[in-house]
């Protein structure tokens, strides 16, 4: 708890500026990988804000992301683009609040299943609604370029890191660490455990919805199967666990190698992606239960360094 | 006139067919140390769980200074001023000794800011004799020190009532002596305590009053001398079909 705040914040700012320069260095393949990395970084980091301390595994990322995509899809012709992002945050946050209040009292397993079902349920609803209207998807036509999308995501990543950092240094952050260690002790110490968990779930839900809203123009044409792809939820979990949820920067360390690995997998084995995703999940959980963060701490402890 | 801090009226807990706590009534007055004793499985821990809100009573009511607390969630009861230790010690494993106590100091009956809480937590650690290990991880503590730490966390919330579930269990004779004198100091500070205990020496030297439970029911109440010489209590401890 030594106040090294200035150092942490300025290091973050420098890295951010470097990241923001990517579109000037490359506008083709590297930029598209950059968009993927930025997108997964935001999703995995905000996922870990909630799941890291609470140990609840949420598979609702695709639900929030999809809802955000459709906020842009449905609103782009009606509202100015910049209104859509906060609107997506609001819709994602409200959805997370409702789901959280209904399910966070459940034990872990039920929560996992419920969140997985949620994306599927919303997908079915959207599909049904669109069929009623007589079409299958929605066009999202804007003049936003890949670089614009990238910058928005980097900006959002900055915001997520800032929120995460503020939470870590707040009462809520301390309360969540206590909940993560022992929920019974937390409650008996006077902490409102469900409210604390819901608060973090709202943050992660709102952020994932904004990511969807930002990404929508990249798809040009969105349909439920793309927007609510359950694969996304699993990818986010794997990347966050690979990096480690014990530190704010942990998920990023998982996102970068995984994005490149995923590029290779989907290029070389386009028909086995699900299988390989499952395999990588098993390997990570067995070999690196606490991710790269945990591995690093272990090495430091073994070499007698400061952990 | 002494004020009733804690009152149980007909407090009952059923687990399926088993009535673990059966219509228990008792009052704890300000500054009193109340012993809750009885054979294994008689419902002592369950009674503490009902008071702290870990379990909700099936029937009956529990009130703190006249205001009903039964039915409230544990966090609300904690904020109103009930703090406890657990029969099997529960610590926050990923945190330092100091942070464990800060948990009680920040969110409990008296809510403090981080800075205040750290200062207060340090005082509580000194009080239980752990001031010198405040920055150690909890994994490094000896058994008695884990018990001390849990006590410090409970004290840090400035509770109106402190519930101790066999806090002295498992200590060796020297540690036991230290433990008893620590609780004696709390008593001399004027704390209101409910103490579940098997150690007879501790009961005799610490408790003002005792409630004896057997198979969920209250079978006796009075000073330690009175209840420990009560034939029904002796029978409960030695077993019914004793020759
Ligand atoms: N959560 C539970 N579910 C079902 N039965 C329970 C539960 N908790 C306690 N019991 C039962 O209730 C009875 C009373 O248990 P309790 O733990 O209150 O006893 P105790 O007096 O604290 O005993 P000990 O001295 O061994 O700690 C026991 O028969 C126990 O098996
Ligand atoms: Mg017990």
XYZ file of C-alpha atoms and ligand atoms in Angstrom:
582
model
C 0.000 0.000 0.000
C 2.975 2.312 -0.469
C 1.821 5.342 -2.419
C 3.665 5.009 -5.695
C 0.707 6.519 -7.467
C 2.532 9.096 -9.563
C 4.878 6.490 -11.005
C 2.098 3.995 -11.806
C -0.026 6.614 -13.520
C 2.744 8.152 -15.596
C 4.011 4.724 -16.730
C 0.447 3.953 -17.844
C 0.169 7.255 -19.698
C 3.433 6.680 -21.596
C 2.383 3.177 -22.702
C -0.958 4.550 -23.798
C 0.610 7.234 -25.982
C 2.866 4.642 -27.602
C -0.164 2.426 -28.269
C -2.049 5.348 -29.788
C 0.739 5.866 -32.358
C 0.199 2.478 -34.033
C -2.066 3.743 -36.866
C 0.767 6.058 -38.007
C 3.156 3.137 -38.280
C 0.896 0.732 -40.095
C -2.579 0.835 -41.565
C -3.027 -2.676 -42.862
C -2.643 -6.025 -41.174
C -0.896 -4.737 -38.065
C -3.614 -2.193 -37.436
C -6.313 -4.823 -37.693
C -4.420 -6.946 -35.156
C -4.099 -3.792 -33.076
C -7.872 -3.386 -33.091
C -8.284 -7.001 -31.952
C -5.746 -6.570 -29.181
C -7.316 -3.321 -28.011
C -10.779 -4.855 -28.083
C -9.792 -7.985 -26.156
C -7.742 -5.932 -23.706
C -10.742 -3.815 -22.800
C -13.045 -6.835 -22.566
C -10.649 -9.053 -20.598
C -9.562 -6.278 -18.240
C -13.111 -5.232 -17.408
C -14.071 -8.905 -17.058
C -11.242 -9.356 -14.570
C -12.300 -6.294 -12.584
C -15.355 -8.303 -11.591
C -14.182 -11.906 -11.758
C -10.698 -11.396 -10.330
C -11.737 -10.509 -6.801
C -15.091 -12.327 -6.704
C -13.981 -15.559 -8.465
C -17.293 -15.645 -10.325
C -16.788 -16.778 -13.915
C -19.070 -14.721 -16.112
C -19.849 -15.911 -19.644
C -22.065 -12.906 -20.287
C -19.493 -10.901 -22.263
C -21.137 -11.814 -25.574
C -24.526 -10.717 -24.233
C -23.308 -7.246 -23.269
C -21.151 -6.918 -26.375
C -24.054 -7.928 -28.590
C -26.429 -5.520 -26.925
C -23.924 -2.727 -27.488
C -23.548 -3.724 -31.143
C -27.277 -3.468 -31.586
C -27.454 -0.083 -29.857
C -25.234 1.200 -32.650
C -27.038 -0.887 -35.264
C -30.476 0.371 -34.316
C -29.502 3.903 -33.365
C -27.015 4.930 -36.039
C -29.686 6.395 -38.335
C -31.570 8.067 -35.496
C -28.980 9.547 -33.151
C -25.532 11.136 -33.457
C -22.802 8.498 -33.091
C -21.317 9.984 -29.911
C -24.611 9.626 -28.090
C -24.659 5.910 -28.867
C -21.597 5.047 -26.763
C -22.939 6.362 -23.431
C -26.318 4.920 -24.363
C -24.705 1.500 -24.874
C -23.002 1.884 -21.492
C -26.354 2.647 -19.904
C -28.135 -0.289 -21.524
C -25.273 -2.674 -20.699
C -25.128 -1.393 -17.134
C -28.858 -1.763 -16.555
C -28.825 -5.265 -18.028
C -25.904 -6.177 -15.757
C -27.702 -4.748 -12.727
C -30.821 -6.803 -13.415
C -28.867 -9.987 -14.115
C -26.564 -9.374 -11.168
C -29.320 -8.785 -8.656
C -31.116 -11.879 -9.890
C -28.157 -14.243 -10.037
C -25.250 -13.159 -7.856
C -26.908 -14.727 -4.850
C -26.653 -18.028 -6.679
C -23.607 -20.157 -6.172
C -20.826 -20.033 -8.745
C -21.934 -22.880 -11.001
C -25.454 -21.582 -11.504
C -24.060 -18.158 -12.218
C -21.803 -19.503 -15.000
C -24.652 -21.347 -16.656
C -27.046 -18.448 -16.332
C -24.636 -15.973 -17.905
C -23.975 -18.355 -20.800
C -27.707 -18.769 -21.333
C -28.242 -15.034 -21.193
C -26.352 -14.329 -24.429
C -28.222 -17.107 -26.157
C -31.577 -15.875 -24.886
C -31.013 -12.304 -26.036
C -29.760 -13.566 -29.393
C -32.975 -15.537 -29.868
C -35.071 -12.523 -28.893
C -33.274 -10.243 -31.336
C -33.557 -12.843 -34.091
C -37.275 -13.220 -33.452
C -37.774 -9.464 -33.415
C -35.879 -9.004 -36.666
C -37.849 -11.786 -38.327
C -41.025 -9.965 -37.325
C -39.652 -6.927 -39.123
C -38.856 -9.062 -42.120
C -35.064 -8.914 -42.197
C -32.102 -10.849 -40.938
C -29.604 -8.155 -40.055
C -28.853 -4.453 -39.961
C -26.463 -2.321 -41.949
C -24.171 -0.040 -39.979
C -22.839 2.494 -42.437
C -20.519 5.168 -41.107
C -17.396 6.896 -42.320
C -15.389 5.722 -39.308
C -12.094 4.163 -40.367
C -10.176 1.323 -38.735
C -7.888 3.928 -37.123
C -10.873 5.745 -35.597
C -12.132 2.513 -34.116
C -8.682 1.712 -32.805
C -8.314 5.085 -31.111
C -11.709 4.800 -29.477
C -10.771 1.397 -28.096
C -7.438 2.658 -26.796
C -9.239 5.552 -25.153
C -11.720 3.145 -23.603
C -8.836 0.967 -22.398
C -7.354 4.022 -20.698
C -10.689 4.666 -19.019
C -10.984 1.037 -17.875
C -7.490 1.079 -16.391
C -8.274 4.320 -14.617
C -11.547 2.950 -13.234
C -9.808 -0.264 -12.197
C -7.041 1.658 -10.492
C -9.519 3.886 -8.664
C -11.548 0.877 -7.530
C -8.423 -0.888 -6.275
C -7.632 2.091 -4.102
C -11.177 2.549 -2.850
C -13.263 1.032 -0.078
C -15.121 -0.973 -2.706
C -11.855 -2.488 -3.921
C -10.880 -3.505 -0.402
C -14.367 -4.897 0.216
C -14.086 -7.009 -2.946
C -10.740 -8.445 -1.886
C -12.314 -9.442 1.419
C -15.265 -11.015 -0.396
C -12.853 -12.901 -2.641
C -11.011 -14.289 0.373
C -14.019 -15.260 2.465
C -17.541 -14.149 1.770
C -18.735 -15.198 5.229
C -16.126 -13.022 6.905
C -17.001 -10.161 4.561
C -20.677 -10.287 5.509
C -19.854 -10.576 9.203
C -17.561 -7.566 8.907
C -20.491 -5.465 7.712
C -19.914 -5.585 3.945
C -22.939 -5.705 1.679
C -21.571 -8.535 -0.429
C -24.231 -8.692 -3.130
C -24.264 -4.939 -3.686
C -20.462 -4.844 -4.025
C -20.504 -7.667 -6.542
C -23.337 -6.144 -8.546
C -21.515 -2.797 -8.665
C -18.505 -4.426 -10.328
C -20.672 -6.520 -12.618
C -22.343 -3.311 -13.817
C -18.940 -1.813 -14.642
C -17.892 -4.844 -16.673
C -21.272 -5.089 -18.412
C -21.317 -1.420 -19.359
C -17.769 -1.562 -20.717
C -18.438 -4.675 -22.829
C -21.526 -2.998 -24.293
C -19.501 0.081 -25.256
C -16.938 -2.176 -26.961
C -19.760 -3.705 -28.994
C -21.039 -0.256 -29.907
C -17.566 0.840 -31.050
C -16.915 -2.337 -33.050
C -20.300 -2.390 -34.838
C -19.257 -0.077 -37.710
C -16.349 -2.423 -38.426
C -18.765 -5.256 -39.237
C -20.768 -3.022 -41.634
C -23.549 -5.628 -41.567
C -24.528 -7.087 -38.197
C -26.728 -10.059 -37.463
C -27.432 -11.834 -34.150
C -25.063 -14.731 -34.800
C -22.136 -12.310 -35.137
C -23.103 -9.911 -32.376
C -23.904 -12.561 -29.764
C -21.209 -15.087 -30.646
C -20.659 -17.170 -27.470
C -17.072 -17.845 -28.593
C -16.279 -14.268 -27.556
C -17.239 -14.941 -23.934
C -14.929 -17.948 -23.796
C -12.055 -16.140 -25.493
C -12.262 -13.338 -22.962
C -12.214 -15.765 -20.033
C -9.238 -17.648 -21.467
C -7.232 -14.519 -22.164
C -7.905 -13.048 -18.737
C -6.971 -16.311 -17.006
C -3.885 -16.751 -19.169
C -2.639 -13.341 -18.111
C -3.866 -13.571 -14.551
C -6.545 -11.616 -12.757
C -4.481 -10.756 -9.707
C -3.158 -7.537 -11.253
C -4.738 -4.853 -13.380
C -2.220 -5.405 -16.190
C -2.598 -9.211 -16.025
C -5.218 -9.682 -18.751
C -3.178 -7.609 -21.221
C -0.302 -10.058 -20.820
C -2.710 -12.822 -21.817
C -4.397 -10.924 -24.638
C -1.278 -10.203 -26.695
C 0.053 -13.765 -27.146
C -3.446 -15.174 -27.418
C -4.469 -12.785 -30.190
C -1.477 -13.833 -32.287
C -2.099 -17.502 -31.502
C -5.718 -17.053 -32.508
C -4.676 -15.471 -35.813
C -2.632 -18.569 -36.577
C -5.366 -20.954 -35.475
C -8.146 -19.320 -37.465
C -5.945 -19.012 -40.552
C -4.544 -22.558 -40.487
C -7.393 -24.555 -38.921
C -10.580 -22.598 -39.678
C -12.771 -25.639 -38.990
C -11.261 -26.638 -35.658
C -11.361 -23.278 -33.873
C -13.798 -24.357 -31.154
C -11.858 -27.533 -30.463
C -8.564 -25.664 -30.248
C -10.136 -22.986 -28.046
C -11.242 -25.698 -25.608
C -7.808 -27.318 -25.701
C -6.006 -24.081 -24.984
C -8.380 -23.487 -22.099
C -7.511 -26.855 -20.530
C -3.797 -26.318 -21.022
C -3.898 -22.876 -19.420
C -5.923 -24.007 -16.416
C -3.591 -26.979 -15.827
C -0.259 -25.328 -16.440
C -0.899 -21.754 -15.356
C -3.737 -21.727 -12.837
C -2.901 -18.172 -11.836
C -1.777 -16.996 -15.242
C 1.437 -15.210 -16.117
C 0.957 -12.954 -13.086
C 0.993 -15.955 -10.761
C 3.962 -17.473 -12.581
C 5.915 -14.256 -12.199
C 5.147 -14.065 -8.494
C 6.216 -17.681 -8.054
C 9.518 -17.050 -9.817
C 10.151 -13.958 -7.721
C 9.399 -15.864 -4.528
C 11.706 -18.747 -5.569
C 14.600 -16.486 -6.451
C 14.210 -14.838 -3.080
C 13.231 -11.533 -4.641
C 10.537 -9.227 -3.417
C 7.054 -10.377 -4.405
C -30.734 -0.793 36.454
C -28.772 -2.804 33.984
C -29.624 -2.455 30.309
C -30.335 -5.471 28.156
C -27.959 -5.340 25.233
C -28.949 -8.634 23.683
C -32.213 -10.538 24.159
C -33.304 -13.885 22.756
C -36.975 -14.830 22.944
C -38.017 -18.277 21.849
C -35.139 -18.427 19.381
C -35.497 -21.646 17.403
C -33.623 -23.248 14.522
C -34.679 -26.404 12.743
C -32.570 -28.319 10.274
C -35.145 -30.575 8.647
C -36.352 -32.795 11.476
C -33.599 -31.750 13.895
C -34.341 -28.883 16.257
C -30.807 -27.612 16.850
C -31.957 -24.631 18.921
C -35.251 -25.047 20.732
C -37.029 -21.976 22.145
C -34.023 -20.364 23.777
C -34.556 -17.292 25.962
C -31.854 -15.260 27.641
C -30.690 -11.686 28.120
C -27.206 -10.264 28.161
C -26.823 -7.011 30.051
C -24.331 -4.236 29.452
C -20.727 -5.120 30.460
C -21.754 -8.699 31.163
C -19.793 -11.780 30.150
C -22.312 -14.495 29.402
C -21.115 -18.080 29.077
C -22.993 -20.376 26.707
C -22.098 -23.921 27.621
C -23.270 -27.450 26.996
C -22.159 -30.797 25.584
C -21.055 -31.263 21.960
C -23.831 -30.760 19.480
C -26.125 -29.054 21.970
C -26.685 -26.046 19.708
C -24.223 -23.441 21.019
C -22.644 -22.521 17.701
C -26.036 -22.540 16.029
C -27.250 -20.059 18.657
C -24.326 -17.766 17.881
C -25.076 -18.171 14.174
C -28.641 -17.041 14.805
C -27.445 -13.971 16.699
C -24.846 -12.986 14.090
C -27.179 -13.584 11.175
C -25.171 -16.436 9.643
C -28.462 -18.349 9.984
C -32.026 -17.032 10.146
C -34.131 -18.295 13.059
C -37.026 -20.597 12.181
C -39.025 -18.940 14.954
C -38.580 -16.511 17.811
C -36.866 -13.156 17.933
C -33.499 -11.700 18.790
C -33.022 -8.039 19.584
C -30.122 -5.709 20.154
C -30.882 -2.907 22.605
C -34.572 -3.443 22.050
C -34.444 -3.357 18.245
C -35.145 -6.587 16.446
C -32.169 -7.955 14.499
C -33.398 -11.471 13.717
C -34.219 -11.769 10.036
C -31.694 -9.144 8.977
C -28.767 -10.184 6.781
C -25.429 -10.730 8.543
C -23.906 -7.501 7.217
C -26.697 -5.392 8.717
C -26.385 -7.144 12.071
C -22.633 -6.570 12.000
C -23.175 -2.875 11.337
C -25.606 -2.636 14.218
C -22.847 -3.840 16.488
C -22.530 -7.633 16.650
C -19.043 -8.988 15.981
C -17.833 -12.551 16.251
C -15.095 -15.097 15.923
C -15.678 -18.526 14.387
C -15.239 -21.953 15.945
C -12.935 -22.802 13.050
C -10.797 -19.699 12.602
C -11.583 -17.755 9.430
C -8.909 -15.377 8.198
C -8.398 -13.479 4.954
C -5.624 -15.584 3.517
C -4.358 -13.256 0.790
C -3.940 -10.317 3.134
C -1.515 -9.112 5.739
C -2.231 -9.290 9.440
C -2.958 -5.557 9.512
C -5.351 -5.717 6.539
C -7.290 -8.510 8.231
C -8.003 -6.220 11.151
C -8.701 -3.250 8.895
C -11.547 -5.280 7.401
C -13.294 -5.065 10.756
C -12.305 -1.448 11.323
C -13.558 -0.127 7.979
C -16.909 -1.803 7.453
C -18.223 -2.764 10.891
C -20.285 -1.019 13.539
C -18.068 2.064 13.407
C -17.146 2.736 9.773
C -13.790 4.362 9.334
C -11.771 5.759 6.475
C -8.672 3.875 5.398
C -6.263 6.036 7.324
C -8.263 5.964 10.541
C -8.867 2.249 10.149
C -5.163 1.521 9.804
C -4.415 3.416 12.978
C -7.240 1.748 14.886
C -6.318 -1.704 13.543
C -2.781 -1.194 14.794
C -4.149 -0.424 18.263
C -6.238 -3.588 18.239
C -3.200 -5.626 17.194
C -1.250 -4.183 20.115
C -4.113 -5.043 22.403
C -4.090 -8.728 21.445
C -0.302 -8.869 21.370
C 0.291 -8.958 17.603
C 1.690 -5.458 17.121
C 5.090 -6.813 16.103
C 3.784 -8.915 13.179
C 1.374 -6.420 11.630
C 2.896 -6.694 8.154
C 3.351 -10.459 8.104
C 1.157 -12.590 5.827
C -1.429 -14.566 7.811
C 0.132 -17.832 6.651
C 3.132 -17.133 8.860
C 1.137 -17.085 12.105
C 1.078 -19.747 14.803
C -2.264 -21.215 15.825
C -2.784 -19.007 18.858
C -1.818 -15.967 16.835
C -4.495 -16.767 14.244
C -6.979 -16.795 17.109
C -5.649 -13.495 18.381
C -5.919 -12.012 14.905
C -9.520 -13.067 14.515
C -10.283 -11.515 17.896
C -8.562 -8.272 16.857
C -10.666 -8.142 13.693
C -13.851 -8.554 15.715
C -12.773 -5.917 18.255
C -11.841 -3.458 15.519
C -15.486 -2.810 14.667
C -16.198 -1.473 18.181
C -19.000 -3.982 18.682
C -21.826 -3.667 21.193
C -21.683 -7.423 21.676
C -18.760 -9.706 21.005
C -19.511 -13.376 20.255
C -16.636 -15.796 20.853
C -17.094 -19.404 19.699
C -14.648 -21.592 21.631
C -11.973 -18.987 21.318
C -9.803 -20.859 23.838
C -10.126 -24.300 22.243
C -6.947 -25.999 21.126
C -4.529 -23.906 23.168
C -1.809 -25.469 25.292
C -1.714 -24.694 29.061
C 0.568 -21.639 28.807
C -1.367 -20.241 25.855
C -4.599 -20.905 27.702
C -3.423 -18.787 30.605
C -2.512 -15.954 28.230
C -5.830 -16.337 26.444
C -7.851 -16.178 29.640
C -6.035 -13.085 30.829
C -6.600 -11.436 27.429
C -10.350 -11.976 27.668
C -10.246 -10.827 31.290
C -8.783 -7.547 30.063
C -11.627 -7.171 27.561
C -14.056 -7.800 30.359
C -12.385 -5.163 32.513
C -12.737 -2.701 29.629
C -16.460 -3.169 30.038
C -17.136 -5.131 26.869
C -20.323 -7.153 26.540
C -19.411 -10.703 25.571
C -21.158 -13.987 24.799
C -18.681 -16.790 25.172
C -19.148 -20.387 24.033
C -16.655 -22.445 25.967
C -15.764 -25.959 27.111
C -12.820 -25.011 29.324
C -14.193 -25.046 32.893
C -11.433 -22.871 34.377
C -12.204 -20.210 31.814
C -15.923 -20.367 32.501
C -15.382 -20.024 36.244
C -12.967 -17.139 36.025
C -14.546 -15.189 33.158
C -18.317 -15.536 33.167
C -20.752 -13.479 35.224
C -23.583 -15.685 34.141
C -24.062 -18.909 32.228
C -26.738 -20.474 30.072
C -26.487 -24.239 29.757
C -27.840 -25.937 26.641
C -28.551 -29.584 26.011
C -30.079 -30.971 22.810
C -31.056 -27.460 21.769
C -32.862 -26.582 24.980
C -31.866 -24.298 27.823
C -31.591 -26.499 30.909
C -30.095 -24.046 33.394
C -29.109 -20.432 33.883
C -27.195 -18.709 36.678
C -23.715 -17.997 37.975
C -21.009 -20.503 37.011
C -21.069 -22.010 40.556
C -24.827 -22.443 40.470
C -25.077 -24.080 37.064
C -22.002 -26.273 37.391
C -23.388 -27.824 40.567
C -26.877 -28.262 39.119
C -27.651 -32.009 38.951
C -29.404 -31.703 35.616
C -26.355 -30.010 34.113
C -24.067 -32.705 35.470
C -26.365 -35.346 34.006
C -26.348 -33.593 30.609
C -22.570 -33.527 30.538
C -22.111 -37.108 31.714
C -24.878 -38.588 29.594
C -28.433 -39.648 30.406
C -28.050 -43.380 30.729
C -25.170 -42.971 33.127
C -25.280 -45.430 35.991
N -25.999 -26.212 8.853
C -26.460 -27.298 9.500
N -27.247 -28.178 8.865
C -27.740 -29.264 9.515
N -27.486 -29.547 10.807
C -26.695 -28.710 11.491
C -26.139 -27.537 10.879
N -25.393 -26.878 11.798
C -25.475 -27.602 12.936
N -26.250 -28.697 12.754
C -26.597 -29.687 13.794
O -27.169 -28.965 14.862
C -26.742 -29.516 16.094
C -26.119 -28.446 16.943
O -24.868 -28.090 16.359
P -23.942 -26.938 16.944
O -22.812 -26.797 16.006
O -24.759 -25.745 17.215
O -23.446 -27.580 18.306
P -22.391 -27.029 19.352
O -23.099 -26.939 20.640
O -21.734 -25.809 18.850
O -21.364 -28.222 19.402
P -19.761 -28.221 19.587
O -19.507 -28.086 21.038
O -19.359 -29.550 19.067
O -19.220 -27.093 18.783
C -25.810 -30.672 15.766
O -26.553 -31.859 15.806
C -25.374 -30.379 14.353
O -25.107 -31.567 13.659
Mg -19.824 -25.286 18.294
